Amino acid sequence: MIGKIKSVMASVIILSLAFTLAACGSQSQTQPAGGTADSPSTPPEDDYPNKPINLVIPFSPGVAGDTFSRTFAKIAEKYVGQPFVPVNKEGGSGAVGVSYMMSQPADGYTITYHSSTFAYTMASGQVPFKTKDIVPIASINADYQVLAVLKESPFSTFDDFVRYAKANPGKLKVSGSQTKGTNHVFLYKILKEAGIEANYIPYDGGSKTLLALLGGNVDALVSSSSVVNQHVDSGEVRILAVTGSERAPNRPDVPTFKELGLTNIVDENLWRAFFGKPGIPQHRLEKLSKAFEQVIQDPEWRKFMETDQQIDFYKNTADFTEYFNNYVTDAEEVFKNLE
């Protein structure tokens, strides 16, 4: 009798073990490795960036955008943890540089600098890109624009400039950076609201625009203030008016266009920003954006901003994406009228 009981108990134990092993085998097939049913495993943390980042600058060395990019990149290394390698790819109103970035992997290791000029050239069809083809990372700062002449120019004031233009339709030559870019649109608005005519002479970058003025090849220029600040301070160049809603702190004697009666020219600023290729993981974009936000508080960057009299214009990835898309849409309406 005892032998039969032992035999039955042994059978029960064997069956129990069999069911337990079967259940464990089933669980190992359905449960992710390294986790439990209540806490599934997660992929390892991304160590981006773990190597240098290429920063494409779509303009020639020495221009305002190049100086801005290199200064910012040098400071950003402290917060990103990797060096930025400047890569100048000028030409095609910035399209050459953007095209180069697009040819690289969408991994966040190649990004590009650009400005509001890119939005205008995109809206006007001057470059083969749409908003869907580019990913805004963050905007950084802005710069008011100016209408300026040489110190020996007969135009001491904006009124002098307007009177001459009305007496000599189409004779004035005004230089600016890029065709259908920020400077071009700015001049178009001046001419339209003042009711005058002038010839716009485009150059590839602010430094060449300035050289055209200094060399006497044009009568005036339209540019961001950083292009002419040094030469204004030295007395070689005179600003006739600025685009701010209020007078610039470093140019208290220079009137705004709004003061002069051109009420549609208010805060016509040139903003600067960074962009990436579609497909860059969102968390990498956000990591760059947060690091850039730290840069704009850095004492070295604050000193650069103060020296160049520029305006804070930081927007993170989400906010800048919305702003950029709306900016391009508005620019498309401007070019409908320009044509």
Coordinates of C-alpha atoms in Angstrom, one line a residue:
M1 CA 0.0 0.0 0.0
I2 CA 2.8 2.4 0.9
G3 CA 4.6 1.5 -2.3
K4 CA 1.5 2.4 -4.3
I5 CA 1.2 5.8 -2.6
K6 CA 4.9 6.5 -3.2
S7 CA 4.4 5.6 -6.9
V8 CA 1.4 8.0 -7.2
M9 CA 3.2 10.9 -5.5
A10 CA 6.2 10.4 -7.8
S11 CA 3.9 10.6 -10.8
V12 CA 2.3 13.8 -9.5
I13 CA 5.7 15.4 -8.9
I14 CA 6.9 14.5 -12.4
L15 CA 3.7 15.9 -14.0
S16 CA 4.1 19.1 -11.9
L17 CA 7.7 19.5 -13.1
A18 CA 6.6 19.0 -16.7
F19 CA 3.9 21.7 -16.5
T20 CA 6.4 24.1 -14.8
L21 CA 9.0 23.6 -17.5
A22 CA 6.4 23.9 -20.2
A23 CA 5.2 27.2 -18.7
C24 CA 8.7 28.5 -18.4
G25 CA 9.4 27.6 -22.0
S26 CA 6.3 29.4 -23.2
Q27 CA 7.2 32.5 -21.1
S28 CA 10.7 32.6 -22.6
Q29 CA 9.3 32.7 -26.1
T30 CA 6.8 35.6 -25.4
Q31 CA 8.7 37.8 -23.0
P32 CA 11.4 40.1 -24.3
A33 CA 14.9 39.1 -23.3
G34 CA 16.2 41.0 -20.3
G35 CA 12.8 42.1 -19.0
T36 CA 9.6 40.9 -17.3
A37 CA 6.0 41.0 -18.3
D38 CA 5.6 44.1 -16.1
S39 CA 8.8 45.8 -17.2
P40 CA 9.8 45.1 -20.8
S41 CA 13.4 45.7 -21.8
T42 CA 14.5 49.0 -23.3
P43 CA 17.2 49.7 -25.9
P44 CA 20.6 50.9 -24.6
E45 CA 20.9 54.7 -24.1
D46 CA 22.0 56.5 -27.2
D47 CA 25.5 58.0 -26.6
Y48 CA 25.1 60.6 -29.4
P49 CA 27.3 62.4 -30.1
N50 CA 30.3 60.2 -29.8
K51 CA 32.3 61.8 -32.6
P52 CA 32.8 65.2 -34.2
I53 CA 29.9 66.9 -35.9
N54 CA 30.3 68.5 -39.3
L55 CA 28.8 72.0 -39.5
V56 CA 28.2 73.0 -43.1
I57 CA 28.5 76.7 -43.7
P58 CA 26.9 77.5 -47.1
F59 CA 28.9 80.7 -47.6
S60 CA 32.5 81.6 -48.2
P61 CA 35.0 82.0 -45.3
G62 CA 35.0 85.4 -43.6
V63 CA 31.4 86.5 -44.3
A64 CA 29.1 87.3 -41.4
G65 CA 27.4 83.9 -41.5
D66 CA 30.8 82.2 -41.4
T67 CA 32.0 84.2 -38.4
F68 CA 28.7 83.6 -36.6
S69 CA 28.8 79.8 -37.2
R70 CA 32.5 79.3 -36.2
T71 CA 32.1 81.4 -33.0
F72 CA 28.9 79.6 -32.0
A73 CA 30.4 76.1 -32.8
K74 CA 33.5 76.7 -30.8
I75 CA 31.4 77.6 -27.7
A76 CA 28.9 74.7 -28.4
E77 CA 31.6 72.1 -28.1
K78 CA 31.5 72.6 -24.3
Y79 CA 27.9 71.7 -24.1
V80 CA 27.6 69.1 -26.9
G81 CA 30.7 67.2 -25.8
Q82 CA 32.2 66.9 -29.3
P83 CA 34.0 69.3 -31.6
F84 CA 32.2 70.9 -34.6
V85 CA 34.1 70.8 -37.8
P86 CA 33.3 73.8 -40.1
V87 CA 32.8 72.8 -43.7
N88 CA 32.4 75.7 -46.2
K89 CA 30.3 74.8 -49.2
E90 CA 29.4 78.2 -50.8
G91 CA 27.4 78.8 -53.9
G92 CA 23.9 78.6 -55.4
S93 CA 22.3 80.9 -52.8
G94 CA 23.2 78.4 -50.1
A95 CA 21.8 75.4 -52.1
V96 CA 25.3 73.9 -52.5
G97 CA 25.8 73.6 -48.8
V98 CA 22.3 72.3 -48.1
S99 CA 22.6 69.7 -50.9
Y100 CA 25.9 68.5 -49.4
M101 CA 24.2 68.1 -46.0
M102 CA 21.4 66.1 -47.7
S103 CA 23.9 63.8 -49.2
Q104 CA 25.1 62.7 -45.8
P105 CA 23.5 60.2 -43.4
A106 CA 20.5 61.4 -41.4
D107 CA 22.3 60.7 -38.1
G108 CA 22.9 64.2 -36.7
Y109 CA 26.6 64.2 -37.5
T110 CA 26.2 66.7 -40.3
I111 CA 24.1 69.8 -39.8
T112 CA 24.0 73.2 -41.6
Y113 CA 23.8 76.8 -40.7
H114 CA 21.5 79.1 -42.6
S115 CA 19.6 82.3 -42.2
S116 CA 16.2 83.8 -43.1
T117 CA 17.7 84.2 -46.6
F118 CA 17.2 80.4 -47.0
A119 CA 13.5 80.7 -46.3
Y120 CA 13.2 83.4 -48.9
T121 CA 15.1 81.5 -51.6
M122 CA 13.1 78.4 -50.8
A123 CA 9.8 80.4 -51.1
S124 CA 10.8 82.0 -54.3
G125 CA 11.9 78.7 -56.0
Q126 CA 15.5 79.8 -56.2
V127 CA 16.6 76.6 -54.5
P128 CA 15.2 73.1 -55.1
F129 CA 13.9 72.5 -51.6
K130 CA 10.6 72.6 -49.7
T131 CA 9.9 72.8 -46.0
K132 CA 9.4 69.0 -45.9
D133 CA 13.0 68.6 -47.2
I134 CA 14.7 70.2 -44.2
V135 CA 14.5 69.8 -40.4
P136 CA 14.7 73.0 -38.3
I137 CA 16.9 72.3 -35.2
A138 CA 16.9 75.7 -33.5
S139 CA 17.1 79.4 -34.2
I140 CA 19.8 81.4 -32.3
N141 CA 19.9 85.1 -32.9
A142 CA 18.8 87.9 -35.3
D143 CA 20.3 91.1 -36.7
Y144 CA 18.5 94.3 -37.7
Q145 CA 19.0 95.4 -41.3
V146 CA 20.3 98.7 -42.6
L147 CA 20.4 100.9 -45.7
A148 CA 23.9 102.4 -45.7
V149 CA 26.1 104.6 -47.9
L150 CA 29.8 105.7 -47.9
K151 CA 30.7 108.7 -45.7
E152 CA 31.4 110.8 -48.8
S153 CA 28.0 110.0 -50.3
P154 CA 25.8 112.9 -51.2
F155 CA 23.0 111.2 -49.3
S156 CA 23.2 112.4 -45.8
T157 CA 19.7 111.2 -44.9
F158 CA 17.1 108.8 -46.2
D159 CA 15.2 111.7 -47.6
D160 CA 18.2 112.7 -49.7
F161 CA 18.2 109.1 -51.0
V162 CA 14.5 109.2 -51.9
R163 CA 14.7 112.6 -53.6
Y164 CA 17.5 111.5 -55.8
A165 CA 15.8 108.3 -56.7
K166 CA 12.6 110.1 -57.7
A167 CA 14.5 112.6 -59.8
N168 CA 16.6 109.8 -61.4
P169 CA 14.3 106.7 -61.7
G170 CA 16.3 103.4 -61.9
K171 CA 19.7 105.1 -61.8
L172 CA 20.6 104.1 -58.2
K173 CA 22.5 100.8 -57.7
V174 CA 22.1 99.1 -54.4
S175 CA 24.1 95.9 -53.4
G176 CA 22.8 93.1 -51.2
S177 CA 23.4 89.5 -50.5
Q178 CA 21.7 86.9 -52.8
T179 CA 18.9 87.2 -55.2
K180 CA 15.4 86.9 -53.6
G181 CA 17.0 86.6 -50.2
T182 CA 16.5 88.7 -47.0
N183 CA 18.3 91.8 -48.3
H184 CA 16.5 91.6 -51.7
V185 CA 13.1 91.5 -50.0
F186 CA 14.1 94.3 -47.7
L187 CA 15.0 96.6 -50.5
Y188 CA 11.9 95.7 -52.4
K189 CA 9.8 96.8 -49.4
I190 CA 11.8 100.1 -49.2
L191 CA 11.3 100.9 -52.9
K192 CA 7.6 99.9 -52.8
E193 CA 6.7 102.0 -49.8
A194 CA 8.8 105.0 -50.7
G195 CA 7.5 104.9 -54.3
I196 CA 11.0 104.9 -55.9
E197 CA 13.1 102.8 -58.3
A198 CA 16.6 101.4 -58.0
N199 CA 18.7 98.5 -59.4
Y200 CA 19.4 95.7 -57.0
I201 CA 22.9 94.2 -57.5
P202 CA 23.2 90.8 -55.7
Y203 CA 26.5 89.4 -54.4
D204 CA 27.4 86.1 -52.8
G205 CA 27.6 87.1 -49.1
G206 CA 27.7 90.2 -47.0
S207 CA 31.5 90.8 -47.3
K208 CA 31.3 91.1 -51.1
T209 CA 28.3 93.3 -50.7
L210 CA 30.3 95.6 -48.5
L211 CA 33.3 95.5 -50.8
A212 CA 31.1 96.7 -53.7
L213 CA 30.1 99.7 -51.6
L214 CA 33.7 100.5 -50.4
G215 CA 34.9 100.1 -54.0
G216 CA 32.4 102.6 -55.3
N217 CA 30.7 100.0 -57.5
V218 CA 27.3 100.8 -56.0
D219 CA 25.6 103.8 -54.4
A220 CA 24.3 102.1 -51.3
L221 CA 23.8 98.7 -49.7
V222 CA 21.2 96.8 -47.8
S223 CA 22.6 94.3 -45.3
S224 CA 22.5 93.1 -41.7
S225 CA 24.1 95.5 -39.3
S226 CA 26.9 93.1 -38.5
V227 CA 28.2 93.5 -42.0
V228 CA 28.8 97.2 -41.7
N229 CA 29.3 97.8 -37.9
Q230 CA 33.0 98.0 -38.0
H231 CA 33.1 100.4 -40.9
V232 CA 30.4 102.6 -39.4
D233 CA 32.4 102.8 -36.2
S234 CA 35.5 103.8 -38.2
G235 CA 33.6 106.4 -40.0
E236 CA 33.8 104.9 -43.5
V237 CA 30.1 104.0 -43.8
R238 CA 27.0 105.9 -42.8
I239 CA 23.7 104.2 -42.0
L240 CA 20.6 106.0 -43.3
A241 CA 18.0 104.0 -41.4
V242 CA 17.5 100.7 -39.5
T243 CA 14.6 98.2 -39.5
G244 CA 13.9 97.9 -35.8
S245 CA 10.7 98.9 -34.1
E246 CA 12.9 101.2 -32.0
R247 CA 16.3 102.8 -32.6
A248 CA 19.2 100.5 -32.1
P249 CA 21.0 100.9 -28.8
N250 CA 24.4 101.2 -30.5
R251 CA 23.0 103.7 -33.1
P252 CA 20.8 106.1 -31.2
D253 CA 21.2 108.8 -33.8
V254 CA 20.0 106.6 -36.7
P255 CA 16.2 106.7 -37.4
T256 CA 14.1 103.7 -38.0
F257 CA 12.2 103.3 -41.2
K258 CA 9.0 103.4 -39.2
E259 CA 10.0 106.9 -37.9
L260 CA 10.5 107.9 -41.5
G261 CA 7.0 106.9 -42.5
L262 CA 7.7 103.4 -43.9
T263 CA 5.4 101.7 -41.4
N264 CA 5.5 98.3 -43.1
I265 CA 9.3 98.0 -42.4
V266 CA 9.4 97.1 -38.8
D267 CA 11.7 94.3 -37.3
E268 CA 12.8 93.2 -40.8
N269 CA 15.5 91.2 -39.1
L270 CA 17.8 88.6 -40.5
W271 CA 17.7 85.6 -38.2
R272 CA 20.2 82.7 -38.0
A273 CA 19.6 79.1 -37.3
F274 CA 20.7 75.5 -37.7
F275 CA 19.0 72.8 -39.8
G276 CA 19.3 69.0 -40.3
K277 CA 18.4 66.3 -42.7
P278 CA 14.9 64.6 -42.4
G279 CA 15.2 61.3 -40.6
I280 CA 17.5 62.5 -37.7
P281 CA 16.2 60.8 -34.6
Q282 CA 14.0 63.2 -32.6
H283 CA 16.0 62.7 -29.4
R284 CA 19.2 63.7 -31.1
L285 CA 17.6 66.9 -32.5
E286 CA 16.4 67.7 -29.0
K287 CA 19.8 67.1 -27.5
L288 CA 21.3 69.6 -29.9
S289 CA 18.6 72.1 -29.3
K290 CA 19.0 71.9 -25.5
A291 CA 22.8 72.3 -25.9
F292 CA 22.3 75.3 -28.1
E293 CA 20.1 76.9 -25.5
Q294 CA 22.9 76.6 -23.0
V295 CA 25.3 78.2 -25.5
I296 CA 23.2 81.4 -25.7
Q297 CA 23.6 81.9 -22.0
D298 CA 27.4 81.3 -22.1
P299 CA 29.4 84.4 -21.1
E300 CA 31.6 84.1 -24.2
W301 CA 28.6 84.1 -26.4
R302 CA 27.0 87.0 -24.6
K303 CA 30.1 89.0 -25.2
F304 CA 30.0 88.2 -28.9
M305 CA 26.4 89.2 -29.1
E306 CA 27.1 92.5 -27.3
T307 CA 30.0 93.3 -29.5
D308 CA 28.1 92.6 -32.7
Q309 CA 24.9 94.2 -31.3
Q310 CA 22.7 91.3 -32.2
I311 CA 19.3 90.2 -30.9
D312 CA 18.4 87.0 -29.0
F313 CA 16.2 84.9 -31.1
Y314 CA 16.4 81.4 -29.6
K315 CA 13.6 78.9 -30.5
N316 CA 13.8 75.2 -29.8
T317 CA 13.1 72.5 -32.3
A318 CA 9.3 72.4 -32.0
D319 CA 8.8 76.2 -31.8
F320 CA 11.3 77.0 -34.6
T321 CA 9.7 74.3 -36.9
E322 CA 6.4 76.1 -36.6
Y323 CA 7.9 79.5 -37.0
F324 CA 10.0 78.5 -40.1
N325 CA 7.1 76.8 -41.9
N326 CA 4.9 79.9 -41.3
Y327 CA 7.8 82.2 -42.4
V328 CA 8.2 80.4 -45.7
T329 CA 4.4 80.5 -46.3
D330 CA 4.4 84.3 -45.7
A331 CA 7.4 84.7 -48.0
E332 CA 5.6 82.9 -50.8
E333 CA 2.9 85.6 -50.7
V334 CA 5.6 88.3 -50.9
F335 CA 7.1 86.8 -54.1
K336 CA 3.7 86.6 -55.7
N337 CA 3.6 90.4 -55.5
L338 CA 7.3 90.8 -56.3
E339 CA 6.8 89.1 -59.6

